[in-house]
Structure formats: C-alpha cells, structure tokens
mmCIF file of C-alpha atoms in Angstrom:
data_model
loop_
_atom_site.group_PDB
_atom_site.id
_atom_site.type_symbol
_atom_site.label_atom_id
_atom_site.label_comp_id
_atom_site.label_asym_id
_atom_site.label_seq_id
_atom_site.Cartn_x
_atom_site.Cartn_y
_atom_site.Cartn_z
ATOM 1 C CA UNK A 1 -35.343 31.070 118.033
ATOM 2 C CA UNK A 2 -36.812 29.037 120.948
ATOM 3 C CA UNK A 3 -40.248 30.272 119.876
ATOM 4 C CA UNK A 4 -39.540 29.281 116.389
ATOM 5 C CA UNK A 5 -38.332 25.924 117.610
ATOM 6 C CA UNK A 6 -41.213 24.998 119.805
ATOM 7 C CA UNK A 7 -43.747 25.839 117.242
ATOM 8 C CA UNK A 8 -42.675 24.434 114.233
ATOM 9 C CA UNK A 9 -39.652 22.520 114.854
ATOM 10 C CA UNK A 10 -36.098 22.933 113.703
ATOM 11 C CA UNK A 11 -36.663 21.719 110.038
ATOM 12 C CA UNK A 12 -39.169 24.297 109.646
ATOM 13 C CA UNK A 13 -37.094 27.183 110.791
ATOM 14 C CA UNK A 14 -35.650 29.352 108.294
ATOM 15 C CA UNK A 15 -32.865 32.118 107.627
ATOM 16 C CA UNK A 16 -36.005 33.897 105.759
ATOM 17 C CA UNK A 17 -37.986 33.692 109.032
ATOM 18 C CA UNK A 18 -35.658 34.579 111.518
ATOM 19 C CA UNK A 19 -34.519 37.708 109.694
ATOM 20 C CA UNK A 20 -38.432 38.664 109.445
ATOM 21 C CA UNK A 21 -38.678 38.035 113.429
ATOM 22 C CA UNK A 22 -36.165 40.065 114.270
ATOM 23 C CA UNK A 23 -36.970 43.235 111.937
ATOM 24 C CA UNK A 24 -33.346 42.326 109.570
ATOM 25 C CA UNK A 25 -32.167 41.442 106.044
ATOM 26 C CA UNK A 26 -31.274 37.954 105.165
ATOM 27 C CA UNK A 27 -27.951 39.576 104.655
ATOM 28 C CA UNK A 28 -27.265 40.955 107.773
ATOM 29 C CA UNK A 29 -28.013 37.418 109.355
ATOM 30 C CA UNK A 30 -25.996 35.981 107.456
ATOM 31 C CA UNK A 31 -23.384 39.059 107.678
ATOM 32 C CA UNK A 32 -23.043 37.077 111.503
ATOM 33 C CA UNK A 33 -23.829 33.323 111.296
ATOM 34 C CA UNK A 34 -23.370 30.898 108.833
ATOM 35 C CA UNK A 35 -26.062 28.635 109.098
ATOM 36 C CA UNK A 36 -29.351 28.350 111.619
ATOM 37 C CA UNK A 37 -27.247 25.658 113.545
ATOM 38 C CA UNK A 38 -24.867 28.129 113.938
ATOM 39 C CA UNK A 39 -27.896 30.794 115.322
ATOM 40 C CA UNK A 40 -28.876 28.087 117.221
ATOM 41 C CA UNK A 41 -25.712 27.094 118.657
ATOM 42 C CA UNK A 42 -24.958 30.380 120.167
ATOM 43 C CA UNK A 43 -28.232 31.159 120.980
ATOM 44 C CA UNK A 44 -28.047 28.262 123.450
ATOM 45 C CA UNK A 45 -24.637 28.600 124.192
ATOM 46 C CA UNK A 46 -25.241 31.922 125.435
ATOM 47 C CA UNK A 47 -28.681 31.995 126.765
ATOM 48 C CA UNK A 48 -30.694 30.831 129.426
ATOM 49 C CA UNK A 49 -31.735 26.631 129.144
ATOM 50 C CA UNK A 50 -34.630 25.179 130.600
ATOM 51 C CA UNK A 51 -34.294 24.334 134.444
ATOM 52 C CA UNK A 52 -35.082 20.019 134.820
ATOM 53 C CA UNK A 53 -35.365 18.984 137.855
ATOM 54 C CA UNK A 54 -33.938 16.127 139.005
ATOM 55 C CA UNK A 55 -34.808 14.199 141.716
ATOM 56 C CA UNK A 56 -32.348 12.938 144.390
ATOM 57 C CA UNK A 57 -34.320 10.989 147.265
ATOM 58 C CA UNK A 58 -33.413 8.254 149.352
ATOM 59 C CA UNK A 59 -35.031 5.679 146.723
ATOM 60 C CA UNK A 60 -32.983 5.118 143.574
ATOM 61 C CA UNK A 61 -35.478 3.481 141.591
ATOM 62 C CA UNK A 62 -38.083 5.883 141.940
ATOM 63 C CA UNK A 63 -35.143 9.206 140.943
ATOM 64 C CA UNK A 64 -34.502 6.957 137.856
ATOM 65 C CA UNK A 65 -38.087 6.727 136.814
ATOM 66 C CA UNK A 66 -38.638 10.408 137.673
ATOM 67 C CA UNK A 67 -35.485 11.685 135.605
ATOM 68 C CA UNK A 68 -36.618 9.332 132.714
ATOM 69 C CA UNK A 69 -40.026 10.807 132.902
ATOM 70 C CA UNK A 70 -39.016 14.439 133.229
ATOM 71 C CA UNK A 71 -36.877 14.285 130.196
ATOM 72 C CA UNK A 72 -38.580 15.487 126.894
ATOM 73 C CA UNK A 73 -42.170 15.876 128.472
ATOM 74 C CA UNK A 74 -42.874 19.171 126.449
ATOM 75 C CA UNK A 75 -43.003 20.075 123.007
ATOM 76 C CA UNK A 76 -40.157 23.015 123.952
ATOM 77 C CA UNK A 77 -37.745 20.246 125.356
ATOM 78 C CA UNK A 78 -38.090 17.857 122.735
ATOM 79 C CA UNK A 79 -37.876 20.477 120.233
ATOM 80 C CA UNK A 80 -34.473 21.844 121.523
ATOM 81 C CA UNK A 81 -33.125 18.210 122.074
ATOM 82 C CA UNK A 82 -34.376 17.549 118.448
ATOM 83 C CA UNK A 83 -32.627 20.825 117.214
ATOM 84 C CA UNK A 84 -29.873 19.735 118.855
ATOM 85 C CA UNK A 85 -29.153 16.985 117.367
ATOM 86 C CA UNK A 86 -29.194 18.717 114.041
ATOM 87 C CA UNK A 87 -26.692 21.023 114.842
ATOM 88 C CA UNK A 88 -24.351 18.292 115.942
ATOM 89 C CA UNK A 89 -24.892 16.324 112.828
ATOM 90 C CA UNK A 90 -24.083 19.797 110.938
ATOM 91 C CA UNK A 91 -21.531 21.311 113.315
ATOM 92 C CA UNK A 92 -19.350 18.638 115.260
ATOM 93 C CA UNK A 93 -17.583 20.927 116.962
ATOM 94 C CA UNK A 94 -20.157 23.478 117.818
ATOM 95 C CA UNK A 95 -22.231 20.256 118.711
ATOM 96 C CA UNK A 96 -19.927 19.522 121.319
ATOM 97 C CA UNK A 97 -19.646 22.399 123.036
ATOM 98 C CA UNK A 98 -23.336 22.329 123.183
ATOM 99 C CA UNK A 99 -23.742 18.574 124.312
ATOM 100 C CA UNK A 100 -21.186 19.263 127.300
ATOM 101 C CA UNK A 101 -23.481 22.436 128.156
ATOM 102 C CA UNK A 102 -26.444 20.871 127.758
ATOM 103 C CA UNK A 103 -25.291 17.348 129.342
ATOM 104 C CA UNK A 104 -23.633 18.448 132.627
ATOM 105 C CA UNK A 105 -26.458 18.925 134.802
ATOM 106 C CA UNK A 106 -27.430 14.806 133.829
ATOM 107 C CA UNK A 107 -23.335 14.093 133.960
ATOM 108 C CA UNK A 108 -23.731 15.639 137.970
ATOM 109 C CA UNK A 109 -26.713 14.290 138.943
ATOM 110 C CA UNK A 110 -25.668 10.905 138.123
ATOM 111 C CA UNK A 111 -22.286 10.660 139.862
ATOM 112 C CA UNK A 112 -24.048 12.746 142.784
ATOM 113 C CA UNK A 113 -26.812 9.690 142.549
ATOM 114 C CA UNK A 114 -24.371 6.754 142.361
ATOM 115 C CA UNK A 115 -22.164 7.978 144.902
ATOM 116 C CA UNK A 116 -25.212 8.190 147.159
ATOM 117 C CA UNK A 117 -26.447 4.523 145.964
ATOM 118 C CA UNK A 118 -22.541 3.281 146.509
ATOM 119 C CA UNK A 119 -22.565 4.444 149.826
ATOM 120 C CA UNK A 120 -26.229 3.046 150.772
ATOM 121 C CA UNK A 121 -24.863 0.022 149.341
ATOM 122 C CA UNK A 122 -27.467 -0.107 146.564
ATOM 123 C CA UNK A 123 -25.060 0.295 143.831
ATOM 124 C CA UNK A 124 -21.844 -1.620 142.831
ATOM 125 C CA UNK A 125 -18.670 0.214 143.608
ATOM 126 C CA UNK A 126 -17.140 -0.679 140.174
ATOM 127 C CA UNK A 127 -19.931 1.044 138.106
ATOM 128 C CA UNK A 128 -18.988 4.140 136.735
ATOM 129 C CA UNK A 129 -20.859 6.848 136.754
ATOM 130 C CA UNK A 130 -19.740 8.934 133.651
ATOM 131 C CA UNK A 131 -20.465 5.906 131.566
ATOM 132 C CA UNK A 132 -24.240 5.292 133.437
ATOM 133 C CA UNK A 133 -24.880 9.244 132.572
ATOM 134 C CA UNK A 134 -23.984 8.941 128.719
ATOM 135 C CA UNK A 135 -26.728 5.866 128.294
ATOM 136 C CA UNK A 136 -29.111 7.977 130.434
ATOM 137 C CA UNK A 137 -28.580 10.974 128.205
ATOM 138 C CA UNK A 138 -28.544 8.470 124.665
ATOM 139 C CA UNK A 139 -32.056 7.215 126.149
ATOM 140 C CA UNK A 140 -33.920 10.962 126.343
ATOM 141 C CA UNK A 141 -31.966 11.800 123.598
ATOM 142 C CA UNK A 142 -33.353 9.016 121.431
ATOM 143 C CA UNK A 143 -36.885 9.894 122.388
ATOM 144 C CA UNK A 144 -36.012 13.184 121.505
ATOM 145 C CA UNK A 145 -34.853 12.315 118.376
ATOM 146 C CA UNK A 146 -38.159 10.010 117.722
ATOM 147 C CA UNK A 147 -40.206 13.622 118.548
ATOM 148 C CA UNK A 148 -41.922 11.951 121.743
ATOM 149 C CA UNK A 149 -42.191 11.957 125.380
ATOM 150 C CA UNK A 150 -40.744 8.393 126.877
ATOM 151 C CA UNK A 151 -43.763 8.260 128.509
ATOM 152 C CA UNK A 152 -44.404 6.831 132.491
ATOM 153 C CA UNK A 153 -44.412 2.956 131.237
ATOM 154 C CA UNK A 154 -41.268 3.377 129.062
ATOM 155 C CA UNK A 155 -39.689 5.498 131.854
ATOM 156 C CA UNK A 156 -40.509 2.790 134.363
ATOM 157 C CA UNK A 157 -39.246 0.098 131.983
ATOM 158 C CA UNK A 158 -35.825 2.310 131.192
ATOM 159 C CA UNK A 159 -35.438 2.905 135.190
ATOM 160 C CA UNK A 160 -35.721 -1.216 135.604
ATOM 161 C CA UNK A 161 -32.929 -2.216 132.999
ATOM 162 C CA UNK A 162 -30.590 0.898 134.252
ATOM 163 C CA UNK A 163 -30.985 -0.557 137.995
ATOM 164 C CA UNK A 164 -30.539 -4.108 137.171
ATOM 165 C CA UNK A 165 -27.249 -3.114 135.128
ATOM 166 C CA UNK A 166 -25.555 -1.479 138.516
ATOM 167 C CA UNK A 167 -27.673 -3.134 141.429
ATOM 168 C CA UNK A 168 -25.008 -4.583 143.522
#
C-alpha cells in the first residue's frame, strides 16, 4: 500500500491494483475491507510508520524550524499525510484513530518542548501545549495537503510566528 502510495498517490490507488499486487480477486479484498481508506487505515494502524525525528536542543527556535522542516520532506511522507487526510474525510472515525496514532509523537514532543522552554523561562507558563501541538500538526498537515514540502524559508517563517505567539 505504502509503495502504491508513494508512487502514485492515494487518488491513483485502486481496489483493481491492490488485488493484482497482492496475487487476489477484487472479491476477496473486498470479502475484508470496505473501501481503500479502510486498507489504508489498518494498514497504518497496524504497521510500522515512518520514524521523524524531532529535535529537542537547548535552542527553541532552531527545534521549531527543524520540526517544521522535517515534516513532509519526502514524497513517502507527504503521500501518507495526503492519504490520510482522505481517509478522514471518508472515515471519521477510522480517521481518528489514525490522527491520534499518527499525531502523538508531535502531541509529546511539544509538551516535552514547552515544558523545557517554561522552565528556561523562554516560554509563557499559561501557553498550553496540547493546543501549540494541534497548529503545529494543522501547519505540516496543510502542506501535506497542498502535495509540498514547507520548505527551509516557510519553515523558518512558521517557527517565527509559533515563537512570537508563546515567547514570554
């Protein structure tokens, strides 16, 4: 599916062409899932996701720009985020599930991150941080959704407004 994804994106994925991948009928995928969200769903409910590593240094700005920048570099990334959003649009509960999945590595880097910039004194006590990770995920998901990389300059522009909203 992830191959699929990556190489043709989700539009272009089709119930014909998985069955054909995987040596079935049409029937017997269908015999299981409902839909290629559904496929898709479980596929990444159940598999393996793409390691991202975020940064957590001593500067705030410069983790910001870096998680900004890391976020939909490659076509497989942007391609899952993008497939993604489909299956939420089609599926809201499977969508969900998915999103939390998908979304709690940003959700715990960011209160790790804030707590740290609290603490330094570089962040306002009152900000919260499971509000500051849902505009950080909107952002990469919007690029996502656009089928591009933010890009350094946009990253460095996103990290800039983010910091300015919860500098102390």
């Amino acid at each position: 599916m992830r191959a699929a994804l990556s190489s043709s994106g989700y539009e272009a994925v089709t119930i014909e062409g998985l069955a054909e991948a995987a040596g079935v009928s049409k029937q017997t995928i269908y015999r299981w899932w409902p839909s290629k969200a559904a496929i898709l769903g479980e596929a990444l409910l159940e598999g393996s996701l793409p390691l991202v590593d975020l940064p957590m240094t001593d500067d705030l700005a410069a983790d910001l720009k870096a998680m900004f920048a890391v976020q939909g570099q490659d076509a497989e990334t942007i391609a899952l985020a993008r497939a993604l959003i489909a299956v939420t649009a089609t599926d809201p509960e499977l969508g969900a599930r998915l999103n939390e999945r998908l979304a709690a590595p940003i959700r715990e880097w960011t209160a790790q991150r804030l707590a740290r910039g609290v603490a330094s004194g570089e962040v306002r006590a009152d900000v919260d941080a499971a509000v500051v990770a849902d505009q950080l995920i909107a952002l990469g998901s919007y690029g996502a959704l656009l089928g591009v990389p933010l890009g350094q300059e946009r990253a460095d522009a996103l990290s800039d407004l983010v910091l300015r909203g919860i500098s102390r």
